[in-house]
JSON list of C-alpha atoms in Angstrom, two decimals:
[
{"chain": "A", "resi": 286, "resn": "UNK", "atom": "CA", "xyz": [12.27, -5.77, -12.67]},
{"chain": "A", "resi": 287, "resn": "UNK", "atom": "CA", "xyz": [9.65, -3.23, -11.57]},
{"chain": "A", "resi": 288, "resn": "UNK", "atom": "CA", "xyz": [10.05, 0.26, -10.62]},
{"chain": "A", "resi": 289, "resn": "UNK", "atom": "CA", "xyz": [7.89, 1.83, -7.97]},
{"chain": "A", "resi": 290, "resn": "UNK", "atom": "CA", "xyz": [7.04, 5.50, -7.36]},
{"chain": "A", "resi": 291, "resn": "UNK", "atom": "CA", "xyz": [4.34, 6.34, -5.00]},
{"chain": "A", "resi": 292, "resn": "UNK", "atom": "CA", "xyz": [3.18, 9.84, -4.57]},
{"chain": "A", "resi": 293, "resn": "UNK", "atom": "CA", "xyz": [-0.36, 11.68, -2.92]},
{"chain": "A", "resi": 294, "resn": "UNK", "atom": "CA", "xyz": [0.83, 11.82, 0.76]},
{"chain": "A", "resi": 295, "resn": "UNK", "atom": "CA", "xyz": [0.76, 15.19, 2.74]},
{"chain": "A", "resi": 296, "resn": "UNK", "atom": "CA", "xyz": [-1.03, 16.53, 6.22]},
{"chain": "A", "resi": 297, "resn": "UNK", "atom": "CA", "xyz": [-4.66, 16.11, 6.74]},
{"chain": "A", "resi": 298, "resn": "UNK", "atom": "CA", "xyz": [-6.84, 16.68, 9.71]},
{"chain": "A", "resi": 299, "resn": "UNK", "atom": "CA", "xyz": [-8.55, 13.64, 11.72]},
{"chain": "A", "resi": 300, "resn": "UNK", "atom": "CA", "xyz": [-11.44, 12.56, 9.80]},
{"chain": "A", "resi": 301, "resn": "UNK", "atom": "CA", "xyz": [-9.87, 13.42, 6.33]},
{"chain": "A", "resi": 302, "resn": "UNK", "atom": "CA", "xyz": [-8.99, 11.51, 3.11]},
{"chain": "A", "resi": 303, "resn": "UNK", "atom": "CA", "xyz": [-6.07, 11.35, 0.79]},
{"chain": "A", "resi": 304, "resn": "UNK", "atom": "CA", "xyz": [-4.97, 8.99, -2.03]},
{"chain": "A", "resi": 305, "resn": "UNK", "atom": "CA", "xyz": [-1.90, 7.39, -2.26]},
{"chain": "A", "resi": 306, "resn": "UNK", "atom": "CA", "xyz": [-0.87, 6.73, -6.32]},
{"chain": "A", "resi": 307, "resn": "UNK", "atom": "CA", "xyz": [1.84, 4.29, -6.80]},
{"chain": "A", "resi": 308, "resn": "UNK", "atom": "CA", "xyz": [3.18, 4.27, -10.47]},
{"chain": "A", "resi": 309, "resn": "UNK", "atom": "CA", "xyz": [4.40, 1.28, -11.80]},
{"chain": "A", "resi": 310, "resn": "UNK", "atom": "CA", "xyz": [7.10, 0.51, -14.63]},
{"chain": "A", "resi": 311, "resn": "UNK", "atom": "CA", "xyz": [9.11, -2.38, -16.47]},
{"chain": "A", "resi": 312, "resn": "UNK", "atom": "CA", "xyz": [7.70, -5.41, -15.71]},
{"chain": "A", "resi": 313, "resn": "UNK", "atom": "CA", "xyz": [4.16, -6.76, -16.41]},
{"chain": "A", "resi": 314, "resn": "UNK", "atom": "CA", "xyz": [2.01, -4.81, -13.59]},
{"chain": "A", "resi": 315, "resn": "UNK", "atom": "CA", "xyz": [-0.67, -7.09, -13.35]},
{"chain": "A", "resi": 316, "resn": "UNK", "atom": "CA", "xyz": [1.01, -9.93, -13.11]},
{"chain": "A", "resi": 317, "resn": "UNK", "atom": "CA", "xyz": [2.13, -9.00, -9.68]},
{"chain": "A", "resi": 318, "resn": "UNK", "atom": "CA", "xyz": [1.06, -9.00, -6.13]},
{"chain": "A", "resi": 319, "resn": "UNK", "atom": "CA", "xyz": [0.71, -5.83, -5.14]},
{"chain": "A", "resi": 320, "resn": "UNK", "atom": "CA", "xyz": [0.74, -4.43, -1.60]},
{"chain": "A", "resi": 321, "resn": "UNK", "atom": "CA", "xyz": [0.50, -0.97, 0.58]},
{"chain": "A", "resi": 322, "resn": "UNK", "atom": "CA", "xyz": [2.64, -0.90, 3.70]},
{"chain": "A", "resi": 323, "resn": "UNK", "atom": "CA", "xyz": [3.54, 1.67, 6.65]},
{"chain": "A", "resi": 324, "resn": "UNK", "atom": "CA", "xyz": [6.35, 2.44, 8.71]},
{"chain": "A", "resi": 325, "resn": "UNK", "atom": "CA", "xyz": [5.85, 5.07, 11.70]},
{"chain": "A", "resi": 326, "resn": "UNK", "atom": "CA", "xyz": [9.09, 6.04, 13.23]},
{"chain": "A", "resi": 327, "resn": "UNK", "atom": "CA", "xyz": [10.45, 3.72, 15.74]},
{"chain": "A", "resi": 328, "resn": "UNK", "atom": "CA", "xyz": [8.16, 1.08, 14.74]},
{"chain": "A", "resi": 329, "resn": "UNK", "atom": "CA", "xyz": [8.58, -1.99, 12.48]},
{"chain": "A", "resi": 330, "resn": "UNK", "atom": "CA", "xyz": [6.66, -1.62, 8.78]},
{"chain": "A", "resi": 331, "resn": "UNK", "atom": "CA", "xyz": [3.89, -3.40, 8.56]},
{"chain": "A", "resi": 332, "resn": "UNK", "atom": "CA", "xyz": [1.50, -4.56, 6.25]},
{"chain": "A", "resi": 333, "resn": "UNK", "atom": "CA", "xyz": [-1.93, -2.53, 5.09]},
{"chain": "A", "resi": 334, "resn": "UNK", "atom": "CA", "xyz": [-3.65, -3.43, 2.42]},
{"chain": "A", "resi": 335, "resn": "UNK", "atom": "CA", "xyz": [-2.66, -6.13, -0.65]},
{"chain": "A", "resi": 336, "resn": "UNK", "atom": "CA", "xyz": [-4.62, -6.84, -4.06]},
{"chain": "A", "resi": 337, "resn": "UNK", "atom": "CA", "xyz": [-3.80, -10.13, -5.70]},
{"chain": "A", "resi": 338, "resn": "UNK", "atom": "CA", "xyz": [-2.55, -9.96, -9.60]},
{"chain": "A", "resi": 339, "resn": "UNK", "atom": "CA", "xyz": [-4.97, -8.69, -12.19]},
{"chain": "A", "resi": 340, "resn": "UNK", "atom": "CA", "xyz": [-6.81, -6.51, -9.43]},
{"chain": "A", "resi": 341, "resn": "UNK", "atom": "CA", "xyz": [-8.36, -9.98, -7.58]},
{"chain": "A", "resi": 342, "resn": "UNK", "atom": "CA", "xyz": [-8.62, -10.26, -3.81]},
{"chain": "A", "resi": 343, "resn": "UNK", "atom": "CA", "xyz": [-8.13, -8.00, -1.42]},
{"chain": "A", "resi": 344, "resn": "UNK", "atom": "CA", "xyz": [-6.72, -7.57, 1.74]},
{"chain": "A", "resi": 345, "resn": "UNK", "atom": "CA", "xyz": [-6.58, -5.40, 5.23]},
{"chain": "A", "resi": 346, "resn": "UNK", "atom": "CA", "xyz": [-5.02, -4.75, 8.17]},
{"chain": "A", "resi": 347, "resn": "UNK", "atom": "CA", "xyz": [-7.79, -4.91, 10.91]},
{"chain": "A", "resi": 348, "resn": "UNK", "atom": "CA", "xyz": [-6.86, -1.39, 11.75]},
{"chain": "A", "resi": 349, "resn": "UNK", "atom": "CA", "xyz": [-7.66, 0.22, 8.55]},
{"chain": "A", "resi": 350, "resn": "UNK", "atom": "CA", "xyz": [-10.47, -2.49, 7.77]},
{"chain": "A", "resi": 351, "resn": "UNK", "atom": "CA", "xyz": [-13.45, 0.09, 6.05]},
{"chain": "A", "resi": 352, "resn": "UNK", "atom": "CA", "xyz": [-11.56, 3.03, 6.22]},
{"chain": "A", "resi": 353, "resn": "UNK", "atom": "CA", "xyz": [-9.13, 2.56, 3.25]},
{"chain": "A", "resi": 354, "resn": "UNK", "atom": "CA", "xyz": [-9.61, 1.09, 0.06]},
{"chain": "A", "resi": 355, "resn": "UNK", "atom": "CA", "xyz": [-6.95, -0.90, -2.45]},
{"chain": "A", "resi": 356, "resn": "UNK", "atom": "CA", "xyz": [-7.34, -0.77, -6.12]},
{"chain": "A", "resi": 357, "resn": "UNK", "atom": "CA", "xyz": [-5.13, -1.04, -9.31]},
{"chain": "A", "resi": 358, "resn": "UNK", "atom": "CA", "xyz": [-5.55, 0.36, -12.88]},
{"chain": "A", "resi": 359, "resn": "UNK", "atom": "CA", "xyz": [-4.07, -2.16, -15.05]},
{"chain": "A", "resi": 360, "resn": "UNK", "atom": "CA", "xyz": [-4.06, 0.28, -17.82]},
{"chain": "A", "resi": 361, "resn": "UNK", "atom": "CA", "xyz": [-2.07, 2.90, -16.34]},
{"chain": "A", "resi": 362, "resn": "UNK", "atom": "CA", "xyz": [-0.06, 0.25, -13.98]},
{"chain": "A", "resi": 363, "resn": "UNK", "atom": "CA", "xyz": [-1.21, 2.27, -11.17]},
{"chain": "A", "resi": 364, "resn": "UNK", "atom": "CA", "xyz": [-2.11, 1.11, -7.65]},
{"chain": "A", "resi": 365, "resn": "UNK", "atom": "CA", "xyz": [-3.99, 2.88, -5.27]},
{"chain": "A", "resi": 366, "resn": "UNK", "atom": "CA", "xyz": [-4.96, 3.59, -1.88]},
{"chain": "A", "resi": 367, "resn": "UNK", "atom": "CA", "xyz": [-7.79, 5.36, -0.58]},
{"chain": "A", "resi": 368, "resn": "UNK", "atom": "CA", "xyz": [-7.70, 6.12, 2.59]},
{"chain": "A", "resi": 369, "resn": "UNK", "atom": "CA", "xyz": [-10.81, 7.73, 4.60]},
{"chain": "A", "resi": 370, "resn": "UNK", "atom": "CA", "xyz": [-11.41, 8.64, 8.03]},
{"chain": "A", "resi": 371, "resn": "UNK", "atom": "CA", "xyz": [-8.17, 9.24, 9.09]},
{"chain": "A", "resi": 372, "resn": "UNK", "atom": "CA", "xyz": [-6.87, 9.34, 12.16]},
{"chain": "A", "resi": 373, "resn": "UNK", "atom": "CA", "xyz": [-3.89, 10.23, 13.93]},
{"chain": "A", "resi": 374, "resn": "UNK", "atom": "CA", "xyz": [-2.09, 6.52, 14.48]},
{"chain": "A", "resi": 375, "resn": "UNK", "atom": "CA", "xyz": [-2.35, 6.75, 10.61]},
{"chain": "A", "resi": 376, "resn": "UNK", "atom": "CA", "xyz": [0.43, 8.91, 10.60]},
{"chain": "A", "resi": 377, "resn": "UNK", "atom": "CA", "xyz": [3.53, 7.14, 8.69]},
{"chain": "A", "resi": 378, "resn": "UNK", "atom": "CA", "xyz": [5.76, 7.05, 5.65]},
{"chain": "A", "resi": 379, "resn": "UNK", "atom": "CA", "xyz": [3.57, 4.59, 3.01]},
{"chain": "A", "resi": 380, "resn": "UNK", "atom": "CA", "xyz": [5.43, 1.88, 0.72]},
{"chain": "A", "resi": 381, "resn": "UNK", "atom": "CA", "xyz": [3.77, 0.57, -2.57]},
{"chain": "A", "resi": 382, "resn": "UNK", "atom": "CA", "xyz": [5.34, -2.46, -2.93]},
{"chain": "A", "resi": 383, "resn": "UNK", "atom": "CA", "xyz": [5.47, -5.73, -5.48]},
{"chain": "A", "resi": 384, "resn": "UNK", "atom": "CA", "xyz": [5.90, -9.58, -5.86]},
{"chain": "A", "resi": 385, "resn": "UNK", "atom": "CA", "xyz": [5.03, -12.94, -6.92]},
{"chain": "A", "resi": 386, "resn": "UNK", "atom": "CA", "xyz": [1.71, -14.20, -6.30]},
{"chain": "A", "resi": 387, "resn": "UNK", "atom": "CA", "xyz": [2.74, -16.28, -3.35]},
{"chain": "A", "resi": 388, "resn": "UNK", "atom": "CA", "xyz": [3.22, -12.94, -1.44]},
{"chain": "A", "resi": 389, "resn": "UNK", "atom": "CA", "xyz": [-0.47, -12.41, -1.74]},
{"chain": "A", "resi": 390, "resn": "UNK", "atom": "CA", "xyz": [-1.10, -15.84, 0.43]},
{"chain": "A", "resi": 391, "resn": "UNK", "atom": "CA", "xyz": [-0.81, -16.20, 3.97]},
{"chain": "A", "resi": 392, "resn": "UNK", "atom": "CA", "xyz": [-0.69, -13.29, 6.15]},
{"chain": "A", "resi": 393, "resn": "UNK", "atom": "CA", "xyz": [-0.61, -9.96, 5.35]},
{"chain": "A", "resi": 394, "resn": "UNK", "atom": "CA", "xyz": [3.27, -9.09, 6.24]},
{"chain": "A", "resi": 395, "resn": "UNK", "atom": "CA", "xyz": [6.15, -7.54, 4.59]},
{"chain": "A", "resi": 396, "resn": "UNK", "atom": "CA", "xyz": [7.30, -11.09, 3.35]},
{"chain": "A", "resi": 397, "resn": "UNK", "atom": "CA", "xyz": [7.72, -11.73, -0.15]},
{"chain": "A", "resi": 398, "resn": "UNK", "atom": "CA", "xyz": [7.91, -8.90, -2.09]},
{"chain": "A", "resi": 399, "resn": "UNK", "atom": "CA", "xyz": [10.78, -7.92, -4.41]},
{"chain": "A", "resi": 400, "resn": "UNK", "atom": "CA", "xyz": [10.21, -4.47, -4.98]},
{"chain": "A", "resi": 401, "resn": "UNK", "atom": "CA", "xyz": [9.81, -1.58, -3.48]},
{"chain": "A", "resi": 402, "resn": "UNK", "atom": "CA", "xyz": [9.17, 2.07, -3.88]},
{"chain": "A", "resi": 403, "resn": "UNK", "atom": "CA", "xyz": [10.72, 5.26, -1.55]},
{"chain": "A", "resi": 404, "resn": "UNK", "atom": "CA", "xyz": [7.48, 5.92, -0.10]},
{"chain": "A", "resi": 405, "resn": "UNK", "atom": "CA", "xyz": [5.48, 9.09, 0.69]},
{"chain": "A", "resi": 406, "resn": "UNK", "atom": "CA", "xyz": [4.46, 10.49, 4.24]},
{"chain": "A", "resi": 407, "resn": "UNK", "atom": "CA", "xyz": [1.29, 10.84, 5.50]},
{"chain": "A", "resi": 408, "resn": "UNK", "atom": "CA", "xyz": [1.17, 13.08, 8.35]},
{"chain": "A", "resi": 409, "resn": "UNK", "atom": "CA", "xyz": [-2.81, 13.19, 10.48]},
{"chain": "A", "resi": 410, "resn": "UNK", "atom": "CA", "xyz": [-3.13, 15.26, 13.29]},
{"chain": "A", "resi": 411, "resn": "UNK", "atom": "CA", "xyz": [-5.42, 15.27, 15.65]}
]
């Protein structure tokens, strides 16, 4: 059992940064798959960035492919997202969320993960 909390959303201009924190408890942390996902309203979630167990391989979404960054602290069983030159289809409510390793094959979708945290919104405007 893991227990997500993500937090570091808010409103930024076009061209800004933030960092999304998700905070991890219970389980081992770095034993998991670990993944960043979006949901804008009236549109499905879908996958942004993944980091395999330990802090291993990463992963994007072509859309946010050298703009944001995934990393994990295994010390402080945090997982991060930095996200850099934002833009305005950036705008959504961000989910940390975790599972086996298996979720960190294949393609980069919602798939596979057990847990999941109550997001945080990031707002861009233009």
């Amino acid at each position: 059992q893991v227990k997500l909390v993500e937090s570091g959303g808010g409103s930024v201009q076009a061209g800004g940064s933030l960092r999304l924190s998700c905070a991890a408890s219970g389980d081992t942390f770095s034993s998991y798959c670990m993944g960043w996902f979006r949901q804008a309203p009236g549109k499905e979630r879908e996958g942004v960035a993944r980091i395999a167990p330990g802090g291993g391989k990463t992963d994007y979404a072509e859309s946010v492919q050298g703009r944001f960054t995934v990393s994990q602290d295994n010390a402080k069983n945090t997982l991060y997202l930095q996200m850099n030159s934002l833009k305005a289809e950036d705008t959504a409510m961000y989910y940390c969320a975790a599972g086996p390793p298996v979720a960190c094959m294949g393609w980069l979708s919602t798939r596979g993960y057990y847990y999941w945290g109550q997001g945080t919104q990031v707002t861009v405007s233009s």
